[in-house]
Amino acid sequence: MTGTPARRVTLVTGATGGIGRALCRRFAAAGDAVIVSDRDAGAVAALRMELGEAGTVAAVADVTDAVALAGAVGRAVAEIGPVDVLVANAGGASAASIATTTEASWRRDLELNLTGAMHSVETVRAGMVARGKGAIVFIGSVNGLAMLGHPAYSAAKAGLISYARALAVEFGPKGLRANVVCPGTVRTPAWAERVARDPQVLDRLVKWYPLGRVAEPEDIAAACLFLASDDARMITGAALPVDGGLMAGNRVMAAELTLESF
Ligand code: NAD
């Protein structure tokens, strides 16, 4: 007798933000049950309504609080089943330069972007290892690959690449894969404050992107869906820029160097 294959369960942190919403929509559209995790209960409830409550469950917690997060994910798992895919997406940046970084802002950025991701992994790691299968995708940033401002945030995002490699090597033999998606600029509410200060900021950034646009949240979700899938079964420990070619080279500088137009 063959039963219906169990529905894949995907946990998304930072689920109610710009990229998080696209992740939830995309994984739900792929047929997954989605654990919608963020710190604001009202926003989580609203997103679940939008996605269809039947295929989703809430895990309301702050990723910097390991105990609260473990409790919330544990309750969600009891309801919906063990997590097959984690997209560790919760993140954000504070100080833009070293000159404006304080001890407190440094700690805040590392706590949210690096330690928060580790807390998220710890809610699923033992289960994935016990079942011999699991995929983890971290949302890193091009800031983890090159100096583009926000130094503490960038250090945390660079740290995620190292952490993903450690998971890949230590738990690869147990069937766990861990990869990092490194977005360039993505049009999300994270830009709201800068867009309020300068409504043209995202349009001006386009000149740095060989593909001629900044990313939409769906571009990031598509790469995550691939890395989480069995099509990526041989990919682990990788950091994949999803940046319209930003990290491939510098078109503006190439033009200045060669006196040609690109
Ligand atoms: P966003 O501000 O729209 O969403 C961030 C989400 O994370 C929000 O829902 C917020 O509530 C949640 N969050 C923040 N702190 C949290 C905490 N302590 N506990 C639980 N949830 C928390 O931002 P976004 O642009 O969608 O960013 C998502 C991820 O993508 C982040 O890791 C960010 O660093 C990364 N990223 C974004 C860009 C970009 O240009 N937008 C570029 C590169 C990387």
PDB file of N, CA and C and ligand atoms in Angstrom, residues 14-20 38-39 61-64 89-92 112-113 139-141 153 157 183-186 188-191, ligand 1:
ATOM      1  N   GLY A  14      11.366  35.962   9.337  1.00  0.00           N
ATOM      2  CA  GLY A  14      11.226  37.293   8.727  1.00  0.00           C
ATOM      3  C   GLY A  14      10.146  37.257   7.660  1.00  0.00           C
ATOM      4  N   ALA A  15       9.107  36.420   7.916  1.00  0.00           N
ATOM      5  CA  ALA A  15       8.150  36.043   6.871  1.00  0.00           C
ATOM      6  C   ALA A  15       7.268  37.185   6.399  1.00  0.00           C
ATOM      7  N   THR A  16       7.062  38.207   7.234  1.00  0.00           N
ATOM      8  CA  THR A  16       6.100  39.243   6.840  1.00  0.00           C
ATOM      9  C   THR A  16       6.776  40.450   6.188  1.00  0.00           C
ATOM     10  N   GLY A  17       8.094  40.382   5.974  1.00  0.00           N
ATOM     11  CA  GLY A  17       8.792  41.460   5.274  1.00  0.00           C
ATOM     12  C   GLY A  17       8.686  41.281   3.767  1.00  0.00           C
ATOM     13  N   GLY A  18       9.424  42.108   3.034  1.00  0.00           N
ATOM     14  CA  GLY A  18       9.317  42.092   1.569  1.00  0.00           C
ATOM     15  C   GLY A  18       9.730  40.760   0.968  1.00  0.00           C
ATOM     16  N   ILE A  19      10.921  40.299   1.287  1.00  0.00           N
ATOM     17  CA  ILE A  19      11.397  39.021   0.734  1.00  0.00           C
ATOM     18  C   ILE A  19      10.650  37.865   1.391  1.00  0.00           C
ATOM     19  N   GLY A  20      10.385  37.975   2.693  1.00  0.00           N
ATOM     20  CA  GLY A  20       9.689  36.911   3.420  1.00  0.00           C
ATOM     21  C   GLY A  20       8.334  36.593   2.819  1.00  0.00           C
ATOM     22  N   ASP A  38       7.546  35.303  12.306  1.00  0.00           N
ATOM     23  CA  ASP A  38       8.011  36.695  12.427  1.00  0.00           C
ATOM     24  C   ASP A  38       7.691  37.128  13.842  1.00  0.00           C
ATOM     25  N   ARG A  39       8.063  38.354  14.172  1.00  0.00           N
ATOM     26  CA  ARG A  39       7.898  38.738  15.587  1.00  0.00           C
ATOM     27  C   ARG A  39       6.564  39.445  15.866  1.00  0.00           C
ATOM     28  N   ALA A  61       7.750  34.814  17.035  1.00  0.00           N
ATOM     29  CA  ALA A  61       8.877  34.946  17.972  1.00  0.00           C
ATOM     30  C   ALA A  61       9.923  35.872  17.372  1.00  0.00           C
ATOM     31  N   ASP A  62      10.743  36.393  18.262  1.00  0.00           N
ATOM     32  CA  ASP A  62      11.900  37.194  17.865  1.00  0.00           C
ATOM     33  C   ASP A  62      13.070  36.215  17.704  1.00  0.00           C
ATOM     34  N   VAL A  63      13.740  36.246  16.545  1.00  0.00           N
ATOM     35  CA  VAL A  63      14.817  35.260  16.310  1.00  0.00           C
ATOM     36  C   VAL A  63      16.016  35.453  17.248  1.00  0.00           C
ATOM     37  N   THR A  64      16.097  36.614  17.888  1.00  0.00           N
ATOM     38  CA  THR A  64      17.211  36.808  18.815  1.00  0.00           C
ATOM     39  C   THR A  64      16.939  36.138  20.173  1.00  0.00           C
ATOM     40  N   ASN A  89      15.649  34.092   6.945  1.00  0.00           N
ATOM     41  CA  ASN A  89      15.552  35.341   6.178  1.00  0.00           C
ATOM     42  C   ASN A  89      15.491  36.580   7.061  1.00  0.00           C
ATOM     43  N   ALA A  90      15.133  36.421   8.340  1.00  0.00           N
ATOM     44  CA  ALA A  90      14.994  37.606   9.204  1.00  0.00           C
ATOM     45  C   ALA A  90      16.321  38.354   9.236  1.00  0.00           C
ATOM     46  N   GLY A  91      16.269  39.641   9.055  1.00  0.00           N
ATOM     47  CA  GLY A  91      17.508  40.413   9.076  1.00  0.00           C
ATOM     48  C   GLY A  91      17.235  41.890   8.924  1.00  0.00           C
ATOM     49  N   GLY A  92      18.286  42.668   9.083  1.00  0.00           N
ATOM     50  CA  GLY A  92      18.165  44.111   8.950  1.00  0.00           C
ATOM     51  C   GLY A  92      19.466  44.758   9.371  1.00  0.00           C
ATOM     52  N   LEU A 112      20.970  39.879  15.403  1.00  0.00           N
ATOM     53  CA  LEU A 112      19.836  39.634  14.496  1.00  0.00           C
ATOM     54  C   LEU A 112      20.264  38.790  13.295  1.00  0.00           C
ATOM     55  N   ASN A 113      21.316  39.214  12.600  1.00  0.00           N
ATOM     56  CA  ASN A 113      21.617  38.619  11.291  1.00  0.00           C
ATOM     57  C   ASN A 113      22.407  37.315  11.364  1.00  0.00           C
ATOM     58  N   ILE A 139      19.445  33.830   3.906  1.00  0.00           N
ATOM     59  CA  ILE A 139      19.461  35.041   3.090  1.00  0.00           C
ATOM     60  C   ILE A 139      20.632  35.881   3.583  1.00  0.00           C
ATOM     61  N   GLY A 140      21.707  35.849   2.801  1.00  0.00           N
ATOM     62  CA  GLY A 140      22.881  36.658   3.083  1.00  0.00           C
ATOM     63  C   GLY A 140      22.728  38.000   2.392  1.00  0.00           C
ATOM     64  N   SER A 141      23.811  38.467   1.806  1.00  0.00           N
ATOM     65  CA  SER A 141      23.773  39.754   1.086  1.00  0.00           C
ATOM     66  C   SER A 141      25.071  39.910   0.313  1.00  0.00           C
ATOM     67  N   TYR A 153      26.455  44.771   9.900  1.00  0.00           N
ATOM     68  CA  TYR A 153      25.536  43.940   9.108  1.00  0.00           C
ATOM     69  C   TYR A 153      26.337  43.099   8.111  1.00  0.00           C
ATOM     70  N   LYS A 157      26.666  39.077   7.703  1.00  0.00           N
ATOM     71  CA  LYS A 157      26.309  38.368   6.459  1.00  0.00           C
ATOM     72  C   LYS A 157      27.504  37.552   5.951  1.00  0.00           C
ATOM     73  N   PRO A 183      21.584  38.423  -2.020  1.00  0.00           N
ATOM     74  CA  PRO A 183      20.930  39.404  -2.896  1.00  0.00           C
ATOM     75  C   PRO A 183      21.711  40.709  -2.965  1.00  0.00           C
ATOM     76  N   GLY A 184      21.593  41.374  -4.131  1.00  0.00           N
ATOM     77  CA  GLY A 184      21.968  42.787  -4.208  1.00  0.00           C
ATOM     78  C   GLY A 184      20.756  43.583  -3.743  1.00  0.00           C
ATOM     79  N   THR A 185      20.575  44.764  -4.298  1.00  0.00           N
ATOM     80  CA  THR A 185      19.430  45.586  -3.887  1.00  0.00           C
ATOM     81  C   THR A 185      18.110  44.921  -4.281  1.00  0.00           C
ATOM     82  N   VAL A 186      17.206  44.838  -3.318  1.00  0.00           N
ATOM     83  CA  VAL A 186      15.882  44.263  -3.567  1.00  0.00           C
ATOM     84  C   VAL A 186      14.837  45.294  -3.140  1.00  0.00           C
ATOM     85  N   THR A 188      12.142  46.369  -1.336  1.00  0.00           N
ATOM     86  CA  THR A 188      11.322  45.901  -0.197  1.00  0.00           C
ATOM     87  C   THR A 188      11.132  47.060   0.785  1.00  0.00           C
ATOM     88  N   PRO A 189      10.282  46.851   1.802  1.00  0.00           N
ATOM     89  CA  PRO A 189      10.092  47.893   2.823  1.00  0.00           C
ATOM     90  C   PRO A 189      11.380  48.251   3.566  1.00  0.00           C
ATOM     91  N   ALA A 190      12.422  47.397   3.491  1.00  0.00           N
ATOM     92  CA  ALA A 190      13.681  47.739   4.154  1.00  0.00           C
ATOM     93  C   ALA A 190      14.247  49.046   3.601  1.00  0.00           C
ATOM     94  N   TRP A 191      13.809  49.429   2.395  1.00  0.00           N
ATOM     95  CA  TRP A 191      14.292  50.654   1.765  1.00  0.00           C
ATOM     96  C   TRP A 191      13.413  51.865   2.070  1.00  0.00           C
TER      97      TRP A 191
HETATM   98  P1  NAD B   1      12.131  43.732   5.473  1.00  0.00           P
HETATM   99  O1  NAD B   1      12.495  44.802   6.441  1.00  0.00           O
HETATM  100  O2  NAD B   1      11.051  43.976   4.475  1.00  0.00           O
HETATM  101  O3  NAD B   1      11.782  42.390   6.250  1.00  0.00           O
HETATM  102  C1  NAD B   1      12.543  41.934   7.340  1.00  0.00           C
HETATM  103  C2  NAD B   1      11.632  41.043   8.176  1.00  0.00           C
HETATM  104  O4  NAD B   1      12.401  40.515   9.264  1.00  0.00           O
HETATM  105  C3  NAD B   1      10.463  41.809   8.777  1.00  0.00           C
HETATM  106  O5  NAD B   1       9.261  41.089   8.578  1.00  0.00           O
HETATM  107  C4  NAD B   1      10.812  41.913  10.253  1.00  0.00           C
HETATM  108  O6  NAD B   1       9.683  41.922  11.120  1.00  0.00           O
HETATM  109  C5  NAD B   1      11.637  40.637  10.433  1.00  0.00           C
HETATM  110  N1  NAD B   1      12.500  40.768  11.591  1.00  0.00           N
HETATM  111  C6  NAD B   1      13.377  41.760  11.872  1.00  0.00           C
HETATM  112  N2  NAD B   1      13.966  41.554  13.044  1.00  0.00           N
HETATM  113  C7  NAD B   1      13.445  40.400  13.530  1.00  0.00           C
HETATM  114  C8  NAD B   1      13.638  39.648  14.705  1.00  0.00           C
HETATM  115  N3  NAD B   1      14.505  40.069  15.641  1.00  0.00           N
HETATM  116  N4  NAD B   1      12.954  38.499  14.880  1.00  0.00           N
HETATM  117  C9  NAD B   1      12.079  38.070  13.941  1.00  0.00           C
HETATM  118  N5  NAD B   1      11.840  38.739  12.797  1.00  0.00           N
HETATM  119  C10 NAD B   1      12.514  39.884  12.610  1.00  0.00           C
HETATM  120  O7  NAD B   1      13.496  43.363   4.757  1.00  0.00           O
HETATM  121  P2  NAD B   1      13.807  42.502   3.464  1.00  0.00           P
HETATM  122  O8  NAD B   1      14.414  43.419   2.477  1.00  0.00           O
HETATM  123  O9  NAD B   1      12.650  41.639   3.089  1.00  0.00           O
HETATM  124  O10 NAD B   1      14.990  41.599   4.052  1.00  0.00           O
HETATM  125  C11 NAD B   1      14.915  40.209   4.211  1.00  0.00           C
HETATM  126  C12 NAD B   1      16.332  39.659   4.239  1.00  0.00           C
HETATM  127  O11 NAD B   1      16.979  39.981   3.010  1.00  0.00           O
HETATM  128  C13 NAD B   1      17.207  40.254   5.349  1.00  0.00           C
HETATM  129  O12 NAD B   1      18.021  39.235   5.896  1.00  0.00           O
HETATM  130  C14 NAD B   1      18.056  41.260   4.605  1.00  0.00           C
HETATM  131  O13 NAD B   1      19.292  41.487   5.227  1.00  0.00           O
HETATM  132  C15 NAD B   1      18.236  40.558   3.268  1.00  0.00           C
HETATM  133  N6  NAD B   1      18.633  41.441   2.169  1.00  0.00           N
HETATM  134  C16 NAD B   1      17.803  42.444   1.755  1.00  0.00           C
HETATM  135  C17 NAD B   1      18.229  43.268   0.705  1.00  0.00           C
HETATM  136  C18 NAD B   1      17.372  44.414   0.178  1.00  0.00           C
HETATM  137  O14 NAD B   1      17.871  45.221  -0.617  1.00  0.00           O
HETATM  138  N7  NAD B   1      16.115  44.517   0.563  1.00  0.00           N
HETATM  139  C19 NAD B   1      19.469  43.057   0.101  1.00  0.00           C
HETATM  140  C20 NAD B   1      20.281  42.021   0.555  1.00  0.00           C
HETATM  141  C21 NAD B   1      19.837  41.215   1.591  1.00  0.00           C
END
